[in-house]
PDB file of C-alpha atoms in Angstrom:
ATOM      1  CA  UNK Z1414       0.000   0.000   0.000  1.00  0.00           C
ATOM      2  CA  UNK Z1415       1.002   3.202  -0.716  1.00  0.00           C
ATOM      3  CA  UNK Z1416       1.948   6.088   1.574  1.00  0.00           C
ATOM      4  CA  UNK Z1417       1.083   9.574   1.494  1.00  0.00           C
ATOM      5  CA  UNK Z1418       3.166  11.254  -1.140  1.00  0.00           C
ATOM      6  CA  UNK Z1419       3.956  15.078  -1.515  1.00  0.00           C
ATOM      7  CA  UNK Z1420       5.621  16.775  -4.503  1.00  0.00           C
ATOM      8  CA  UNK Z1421       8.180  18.452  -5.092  1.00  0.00           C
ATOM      9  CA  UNK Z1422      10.447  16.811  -2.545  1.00  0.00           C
ATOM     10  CA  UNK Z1423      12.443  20.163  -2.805  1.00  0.00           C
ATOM     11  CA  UNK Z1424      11.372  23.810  -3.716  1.00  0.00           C
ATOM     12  CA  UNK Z1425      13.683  27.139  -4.113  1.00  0.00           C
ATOM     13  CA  UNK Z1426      11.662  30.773  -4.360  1.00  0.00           C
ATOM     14  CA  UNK Z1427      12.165  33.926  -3.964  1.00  0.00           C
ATOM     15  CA  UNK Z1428      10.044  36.667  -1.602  1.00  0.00           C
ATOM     16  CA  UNK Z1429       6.945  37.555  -3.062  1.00  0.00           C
ATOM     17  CA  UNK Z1430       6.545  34.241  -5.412  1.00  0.00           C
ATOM     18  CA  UNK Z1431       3.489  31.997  -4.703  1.00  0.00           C
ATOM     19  CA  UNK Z1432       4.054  28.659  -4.337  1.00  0.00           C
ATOM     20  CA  UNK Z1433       2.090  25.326  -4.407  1.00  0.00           C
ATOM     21  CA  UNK Z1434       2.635  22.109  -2.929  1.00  0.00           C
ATOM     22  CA  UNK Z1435       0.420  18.656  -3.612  1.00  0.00           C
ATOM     23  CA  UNK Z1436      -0.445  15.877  -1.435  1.00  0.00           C
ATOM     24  CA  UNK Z1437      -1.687  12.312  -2.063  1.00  0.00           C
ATOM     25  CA  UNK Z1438      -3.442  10.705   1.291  1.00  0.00           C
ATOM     26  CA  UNK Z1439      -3.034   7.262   1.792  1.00  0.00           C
ATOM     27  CA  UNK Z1440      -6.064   4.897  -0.228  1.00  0.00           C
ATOM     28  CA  UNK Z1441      -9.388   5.379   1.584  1.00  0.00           C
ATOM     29  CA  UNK Z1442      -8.119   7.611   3.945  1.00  0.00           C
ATOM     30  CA  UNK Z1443     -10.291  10.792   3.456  1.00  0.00           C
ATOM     31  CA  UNK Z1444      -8.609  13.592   5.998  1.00  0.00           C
ATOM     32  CA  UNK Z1445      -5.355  15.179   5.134  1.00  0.00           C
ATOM     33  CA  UNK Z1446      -3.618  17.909   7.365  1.00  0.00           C
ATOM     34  CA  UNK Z1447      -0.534  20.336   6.503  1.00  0.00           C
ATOM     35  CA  UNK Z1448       1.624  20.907   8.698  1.00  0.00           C
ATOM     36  CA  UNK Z1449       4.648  23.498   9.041  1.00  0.00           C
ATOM     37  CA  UNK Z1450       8.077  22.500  10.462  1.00  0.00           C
ATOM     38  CA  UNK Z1451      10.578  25.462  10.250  1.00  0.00           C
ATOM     39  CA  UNK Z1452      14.436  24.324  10.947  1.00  0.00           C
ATOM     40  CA  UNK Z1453      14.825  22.876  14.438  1.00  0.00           C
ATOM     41  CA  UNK Z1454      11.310  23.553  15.529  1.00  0.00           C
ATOM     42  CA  UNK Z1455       8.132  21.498  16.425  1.00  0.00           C
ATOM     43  CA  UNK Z1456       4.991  20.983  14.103  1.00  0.00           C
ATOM     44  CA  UNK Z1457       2.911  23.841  13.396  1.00  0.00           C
ATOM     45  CA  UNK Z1458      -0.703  23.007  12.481  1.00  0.00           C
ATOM     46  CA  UNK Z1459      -1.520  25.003   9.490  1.00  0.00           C
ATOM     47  CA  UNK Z1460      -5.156  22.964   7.848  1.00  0.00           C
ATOM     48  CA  UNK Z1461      -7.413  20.382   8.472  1.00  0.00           C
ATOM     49  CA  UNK Z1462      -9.557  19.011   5.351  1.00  0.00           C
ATOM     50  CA  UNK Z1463     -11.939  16.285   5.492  1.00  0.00           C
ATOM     51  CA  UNK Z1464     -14.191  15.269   2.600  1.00  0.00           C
ATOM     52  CA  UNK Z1465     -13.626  18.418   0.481  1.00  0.00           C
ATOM     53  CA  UNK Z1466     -13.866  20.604   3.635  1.00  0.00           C
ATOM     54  CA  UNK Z1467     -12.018  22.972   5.666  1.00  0.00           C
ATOM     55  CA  UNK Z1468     -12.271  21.814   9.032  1.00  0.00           C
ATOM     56  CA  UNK Z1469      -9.695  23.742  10.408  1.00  0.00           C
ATOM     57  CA  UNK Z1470      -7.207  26.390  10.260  1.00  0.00           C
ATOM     58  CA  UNK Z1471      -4.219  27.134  12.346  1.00  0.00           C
ATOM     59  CA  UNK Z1472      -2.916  30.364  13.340  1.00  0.00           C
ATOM     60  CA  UNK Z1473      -1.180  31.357   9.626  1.00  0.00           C
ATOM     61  CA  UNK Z1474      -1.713  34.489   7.482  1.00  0.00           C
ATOM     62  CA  UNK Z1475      -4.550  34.442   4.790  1.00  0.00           C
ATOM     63  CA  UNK Z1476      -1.892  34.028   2.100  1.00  0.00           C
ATOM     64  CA  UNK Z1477      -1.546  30.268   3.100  1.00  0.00           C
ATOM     65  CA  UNK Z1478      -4.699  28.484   1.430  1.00  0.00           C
ATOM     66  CA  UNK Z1479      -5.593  25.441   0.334  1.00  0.00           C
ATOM     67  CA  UNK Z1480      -8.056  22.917  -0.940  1.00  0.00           C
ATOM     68  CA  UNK Z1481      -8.814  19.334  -0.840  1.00  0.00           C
ATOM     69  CA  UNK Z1482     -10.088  17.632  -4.479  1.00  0.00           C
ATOM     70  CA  UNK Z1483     -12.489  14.868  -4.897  1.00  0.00           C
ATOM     71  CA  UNK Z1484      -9.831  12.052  -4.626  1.00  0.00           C
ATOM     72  CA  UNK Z1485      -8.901  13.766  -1.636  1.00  0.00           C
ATOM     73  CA  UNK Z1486      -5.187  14.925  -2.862  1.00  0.00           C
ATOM     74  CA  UNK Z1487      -5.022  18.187  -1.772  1.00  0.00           C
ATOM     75  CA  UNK Z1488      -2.828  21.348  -2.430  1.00  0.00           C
ATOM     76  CA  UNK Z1489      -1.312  24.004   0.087  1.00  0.00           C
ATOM     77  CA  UNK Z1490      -0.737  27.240  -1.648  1.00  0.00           C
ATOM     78  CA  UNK Z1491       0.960  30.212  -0.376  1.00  0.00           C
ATOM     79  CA  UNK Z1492       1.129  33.473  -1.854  1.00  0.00           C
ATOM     80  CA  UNK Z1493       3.753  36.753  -1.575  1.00  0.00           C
ATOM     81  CA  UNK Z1494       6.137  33.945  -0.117  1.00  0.00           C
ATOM     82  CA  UNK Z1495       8.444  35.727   2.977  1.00  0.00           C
ATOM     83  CA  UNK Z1496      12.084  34.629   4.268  1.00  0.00           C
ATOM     84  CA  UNK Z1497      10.474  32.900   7.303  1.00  0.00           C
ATOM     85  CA  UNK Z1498       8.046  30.688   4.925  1.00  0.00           C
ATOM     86  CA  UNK Z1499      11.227  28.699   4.282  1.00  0.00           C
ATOM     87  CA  UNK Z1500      10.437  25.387   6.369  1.00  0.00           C
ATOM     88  CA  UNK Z1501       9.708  21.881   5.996  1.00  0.00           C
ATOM     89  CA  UNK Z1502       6.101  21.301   4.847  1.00  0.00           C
ATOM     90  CA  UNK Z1503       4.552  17.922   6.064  1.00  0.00           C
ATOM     91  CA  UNK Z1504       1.239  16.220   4.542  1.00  0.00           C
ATOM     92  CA  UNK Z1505      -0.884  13.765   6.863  1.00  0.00           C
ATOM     93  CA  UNK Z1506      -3.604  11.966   6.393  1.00  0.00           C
ATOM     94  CA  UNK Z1507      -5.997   9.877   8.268  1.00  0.00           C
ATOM     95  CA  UNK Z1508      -8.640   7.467   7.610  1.00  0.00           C
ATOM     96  CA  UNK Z1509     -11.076   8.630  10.009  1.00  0.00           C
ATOM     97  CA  UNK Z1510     -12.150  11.193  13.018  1.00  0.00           C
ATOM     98  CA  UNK Z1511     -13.301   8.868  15.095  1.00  0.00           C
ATOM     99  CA  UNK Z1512     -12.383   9.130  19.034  1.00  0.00           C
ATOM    100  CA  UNK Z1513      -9.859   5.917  17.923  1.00  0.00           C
ATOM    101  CA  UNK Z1514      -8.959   6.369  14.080  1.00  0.00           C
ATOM    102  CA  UNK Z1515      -7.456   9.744  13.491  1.00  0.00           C
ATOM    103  CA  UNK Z1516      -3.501   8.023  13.556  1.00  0.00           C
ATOM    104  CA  UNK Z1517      -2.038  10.400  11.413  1.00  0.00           C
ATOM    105  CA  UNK Z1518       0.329   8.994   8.852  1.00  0.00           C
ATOM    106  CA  UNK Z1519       2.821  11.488   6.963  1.00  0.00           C
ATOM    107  CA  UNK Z1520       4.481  12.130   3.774  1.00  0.00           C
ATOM    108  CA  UNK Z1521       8.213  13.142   3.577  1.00  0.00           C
ATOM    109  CA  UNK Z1522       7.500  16.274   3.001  1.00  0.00           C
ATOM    110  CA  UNK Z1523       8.053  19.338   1.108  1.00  0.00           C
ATOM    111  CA  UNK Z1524      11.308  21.323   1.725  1.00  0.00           C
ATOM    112  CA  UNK Z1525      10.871  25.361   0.396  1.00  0.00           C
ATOM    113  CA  UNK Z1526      13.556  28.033   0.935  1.00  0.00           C
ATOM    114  CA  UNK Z1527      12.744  31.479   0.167  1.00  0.00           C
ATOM    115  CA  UNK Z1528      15.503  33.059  -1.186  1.00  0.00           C
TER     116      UNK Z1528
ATOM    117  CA  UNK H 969      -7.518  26.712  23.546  1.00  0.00           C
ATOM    118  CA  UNK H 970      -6.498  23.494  24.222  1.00  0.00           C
ATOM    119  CA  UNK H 971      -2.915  22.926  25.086  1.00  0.00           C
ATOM    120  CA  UNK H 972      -0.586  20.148  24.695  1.00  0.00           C
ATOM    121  CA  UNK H 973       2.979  20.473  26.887  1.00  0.00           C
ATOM    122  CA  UNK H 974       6.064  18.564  26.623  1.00  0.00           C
ATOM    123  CA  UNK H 975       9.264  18.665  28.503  1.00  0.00           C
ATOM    124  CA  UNK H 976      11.932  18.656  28.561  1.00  0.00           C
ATOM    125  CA  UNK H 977      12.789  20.466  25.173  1.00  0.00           C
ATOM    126  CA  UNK H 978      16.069  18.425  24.814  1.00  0.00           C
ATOM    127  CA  UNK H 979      17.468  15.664  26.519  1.00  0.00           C
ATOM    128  CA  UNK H 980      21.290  14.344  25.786  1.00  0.00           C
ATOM    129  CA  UNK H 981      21.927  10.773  27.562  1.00  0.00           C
ATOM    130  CA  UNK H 982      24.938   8.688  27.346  1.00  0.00           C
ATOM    131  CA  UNK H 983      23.901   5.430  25.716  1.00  0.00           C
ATOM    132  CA  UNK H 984      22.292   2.830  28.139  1.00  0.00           C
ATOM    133  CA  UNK H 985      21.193   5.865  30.379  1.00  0.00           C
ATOM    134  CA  UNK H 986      17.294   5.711  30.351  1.00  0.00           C
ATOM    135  CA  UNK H 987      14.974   8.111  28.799  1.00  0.00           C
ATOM    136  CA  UNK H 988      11.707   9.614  29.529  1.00  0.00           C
ATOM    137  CA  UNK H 989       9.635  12.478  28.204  1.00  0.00           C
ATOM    138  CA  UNK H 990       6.204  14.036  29.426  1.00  0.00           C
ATOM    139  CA  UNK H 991       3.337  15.114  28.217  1.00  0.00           C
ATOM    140  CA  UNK H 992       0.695  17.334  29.944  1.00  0.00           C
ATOM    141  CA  UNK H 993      -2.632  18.643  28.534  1.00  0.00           C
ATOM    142  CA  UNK H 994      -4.768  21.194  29.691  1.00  0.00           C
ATOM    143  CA  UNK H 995      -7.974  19.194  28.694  1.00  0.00           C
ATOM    144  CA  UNK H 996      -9.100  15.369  28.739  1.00  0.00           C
ATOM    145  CA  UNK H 997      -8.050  13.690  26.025  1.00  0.00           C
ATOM    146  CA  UNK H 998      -9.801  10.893  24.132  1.00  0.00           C
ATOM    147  CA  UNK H 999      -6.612   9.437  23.108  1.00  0.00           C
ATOM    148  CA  UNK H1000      -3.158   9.832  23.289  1.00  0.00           C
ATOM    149  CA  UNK H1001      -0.687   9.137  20.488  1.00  0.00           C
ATOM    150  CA  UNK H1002       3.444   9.017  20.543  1.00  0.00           C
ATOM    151  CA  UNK H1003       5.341   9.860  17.159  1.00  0.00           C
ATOM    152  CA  UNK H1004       8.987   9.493  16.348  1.00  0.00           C
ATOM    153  CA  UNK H1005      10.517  11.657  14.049  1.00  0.00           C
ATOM    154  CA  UNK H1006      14.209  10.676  12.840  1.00  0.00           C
ATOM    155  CA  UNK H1007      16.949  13.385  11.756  1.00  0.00           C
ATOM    156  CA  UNK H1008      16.011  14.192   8.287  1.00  0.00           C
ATOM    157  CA  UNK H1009      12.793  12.584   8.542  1.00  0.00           C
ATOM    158  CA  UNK H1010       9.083  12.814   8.512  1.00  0.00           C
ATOM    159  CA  UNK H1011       7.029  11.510  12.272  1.00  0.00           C
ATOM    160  CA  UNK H1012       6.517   7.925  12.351  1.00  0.00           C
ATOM    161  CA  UNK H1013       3.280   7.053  14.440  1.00  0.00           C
ATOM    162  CA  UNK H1014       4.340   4.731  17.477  1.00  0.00           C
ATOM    163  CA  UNK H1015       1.384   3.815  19.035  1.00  0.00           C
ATOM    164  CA  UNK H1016      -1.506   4.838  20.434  1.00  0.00           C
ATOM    165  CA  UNK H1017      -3.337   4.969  23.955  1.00  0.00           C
ATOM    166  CA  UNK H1018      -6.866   5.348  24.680  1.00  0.00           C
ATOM    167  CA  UNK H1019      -7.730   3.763  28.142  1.00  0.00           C
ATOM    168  CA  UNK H1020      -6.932   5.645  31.647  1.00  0.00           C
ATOM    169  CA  UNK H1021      -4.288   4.367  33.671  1.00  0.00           C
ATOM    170  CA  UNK H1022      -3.192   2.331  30.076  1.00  0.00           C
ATOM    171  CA  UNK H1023       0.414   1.238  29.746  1.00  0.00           C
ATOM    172  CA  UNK H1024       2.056  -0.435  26.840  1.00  0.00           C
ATOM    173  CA  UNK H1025       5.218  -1.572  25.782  1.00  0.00           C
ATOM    174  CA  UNK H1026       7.079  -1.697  22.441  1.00  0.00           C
ATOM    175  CA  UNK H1027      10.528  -3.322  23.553  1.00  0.00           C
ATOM    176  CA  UNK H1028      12.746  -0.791  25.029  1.00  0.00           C
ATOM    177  CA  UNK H1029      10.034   2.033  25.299  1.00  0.00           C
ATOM    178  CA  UNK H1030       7.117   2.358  27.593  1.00  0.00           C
ATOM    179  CA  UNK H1031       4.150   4.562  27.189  1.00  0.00           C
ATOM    180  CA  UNK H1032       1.560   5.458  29.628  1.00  0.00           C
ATOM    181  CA  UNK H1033      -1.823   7.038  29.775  1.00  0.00           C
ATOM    182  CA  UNK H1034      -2.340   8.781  32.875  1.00  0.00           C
ATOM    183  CA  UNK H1035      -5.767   8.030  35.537  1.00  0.00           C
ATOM    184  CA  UNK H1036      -6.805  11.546  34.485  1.00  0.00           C
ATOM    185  CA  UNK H1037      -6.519  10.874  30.553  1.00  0.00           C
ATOM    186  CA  UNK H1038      -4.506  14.494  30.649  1.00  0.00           C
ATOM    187  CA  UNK H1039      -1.009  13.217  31.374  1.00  0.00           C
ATOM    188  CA  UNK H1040       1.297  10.926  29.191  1.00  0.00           C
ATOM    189  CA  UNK H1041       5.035   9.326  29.268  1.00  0.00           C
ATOM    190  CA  UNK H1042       7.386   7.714  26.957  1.00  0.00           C
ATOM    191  CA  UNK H1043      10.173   5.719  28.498  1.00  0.00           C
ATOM    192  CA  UNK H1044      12.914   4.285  27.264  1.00  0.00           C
ATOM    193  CA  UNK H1045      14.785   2.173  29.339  1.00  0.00           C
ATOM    194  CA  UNK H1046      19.074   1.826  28.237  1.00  0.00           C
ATOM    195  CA  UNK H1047      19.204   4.097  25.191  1.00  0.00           C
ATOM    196  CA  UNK H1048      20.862   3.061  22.031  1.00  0.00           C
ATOM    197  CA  UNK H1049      22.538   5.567  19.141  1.00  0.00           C
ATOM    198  CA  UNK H1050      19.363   4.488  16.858  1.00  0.00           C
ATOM    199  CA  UNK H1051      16.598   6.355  19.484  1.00  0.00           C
ATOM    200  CA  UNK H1052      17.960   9.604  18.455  1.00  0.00           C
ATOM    201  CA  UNK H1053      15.362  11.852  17.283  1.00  0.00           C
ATOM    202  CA  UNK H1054      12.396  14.183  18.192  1.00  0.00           C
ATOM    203  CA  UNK H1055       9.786  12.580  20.327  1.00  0.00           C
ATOM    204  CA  UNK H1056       5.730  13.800  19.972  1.00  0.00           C
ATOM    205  CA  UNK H1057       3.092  13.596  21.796  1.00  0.00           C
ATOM    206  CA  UNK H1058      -0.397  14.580  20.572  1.00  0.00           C
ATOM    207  CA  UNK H1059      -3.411  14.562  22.143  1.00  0.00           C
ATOM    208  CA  UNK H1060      -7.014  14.265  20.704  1.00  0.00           C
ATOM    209  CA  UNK H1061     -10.019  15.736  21.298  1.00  0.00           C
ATOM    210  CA  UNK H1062     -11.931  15.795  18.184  1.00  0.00           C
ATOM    211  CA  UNK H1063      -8.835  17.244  16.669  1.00  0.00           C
ATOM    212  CA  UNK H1064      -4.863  16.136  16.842  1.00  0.00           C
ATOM    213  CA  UNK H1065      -2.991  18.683  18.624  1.00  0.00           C
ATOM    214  CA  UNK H1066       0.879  17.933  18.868  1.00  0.00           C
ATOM    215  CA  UNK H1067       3.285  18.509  22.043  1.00  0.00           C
ATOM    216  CA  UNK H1068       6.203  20.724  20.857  1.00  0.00           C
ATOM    217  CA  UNK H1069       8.685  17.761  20.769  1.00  0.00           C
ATOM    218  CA  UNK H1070      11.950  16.289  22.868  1.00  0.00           C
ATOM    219  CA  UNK H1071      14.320  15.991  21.036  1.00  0.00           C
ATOM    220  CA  UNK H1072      16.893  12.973  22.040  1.00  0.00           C
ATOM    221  CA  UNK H1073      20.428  13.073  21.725  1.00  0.00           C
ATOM    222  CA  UNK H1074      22.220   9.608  22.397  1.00  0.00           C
ATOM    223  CA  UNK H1075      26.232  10.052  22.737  1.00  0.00           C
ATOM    224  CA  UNK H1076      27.991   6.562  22.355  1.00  0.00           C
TER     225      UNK H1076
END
């Protein structure tokens, strides 16, 4: 079975560029969440979709969007790209939101500098 | 909002010392989960803990579930070079919120 996969593995911009990264969720599993990891640091929450819908946001700028597609890939996109956007991006997904099934299972992420 | 703490930030150990990190939440939890993240890496899932007072072992690491369902531990008993790596907690209640990590250094 396949795992969640992201693309690209690696990403170079510059400030002001928008940028968009893709996720594939695991077979059946119908919630992915993005995550931010900047160098050294812990996991920041940045959206929650399940079954097309935003279920939640964390506490990011309007210029990071997103949106979740029928096959439940997704895309994070983030626009007028700053120094500090440079950071690992991680995609999870789960197959459920259940008290029990909501394991999250992750991709190898996304790695953007902003030049 | 609902909080998830974990300490210590960093923890350096000489191999075979033991290991333990905590995790504290400011609300009840439905579930616990543990997830390992390797140097270069993405965060592995661990396992999982849903019961009060629950306790379960993989090998050399112990996790536990506190009475309360808003306290956790991960314990591993004489470390080896291949634990290094960030340790997370994250606790769910109708959403997954992570701990901020421990990150585990292991000097040979």
């Amino acid at each position: 079975e396949a795992g969640v996969t992201q693309s690209p593995t690696h990403l170079i911009k510059t400030r002001g560029q928008q940028v968009t990264l893709r996720c594939s969720p695991i077979s059946g599993h119908t919630s992915v969440y993005w995550y931010q990891q900047a160098l050294g640091l812990g996991l920041q929450f940045l959206l929650w979709y399940d079954e097309g819908e935003e279920r939640n946001r964390g506490n990011f700028p309007p210029r990071f969007s997103g949106r979740q597609f029928p096959n439940y890939s997704s895309e994070l996109n983030v626009n007028a790209l700053e120094l500090e956007d440079s950071a690992l991006y991680l995609c999870a997904s789960s197959d459920g939101t259940s008290d029990v099934k909501n394991i999250q299972y992750f991709g190898a992420g996304t790695r953007l500098s902003v030049l | 909002g609902q909080q998830v703490m974990q300490i210590p930030q960093y923890q350096h150990v000489q191999e075979g010392e033991d290991f333990t990190t905590y995790c504290n939440s400011s609300t009840t939890l439905s579930n616990i989960q543990w997830y390992k993240q390797r140097p270069g890496g993405h965060p592995v899932f661990l396992i999982q803990l849903v019961k009060s007072g629950e306790v379960k072992k993989q090998k050399r690491l112990t996790f536990q579930f506190g009475e309360a369902k808003k306290n956790s531990s991960l314990h591993i008993t004489a470390t080896q070079t291949t634990d290094v790596g960030t340790y997370f907690c994250a606790g769910y209640t109708g959403k997954l919120i992570f701990g901020q990590g421990t990150t585990l250094q292991v000097k040979p």
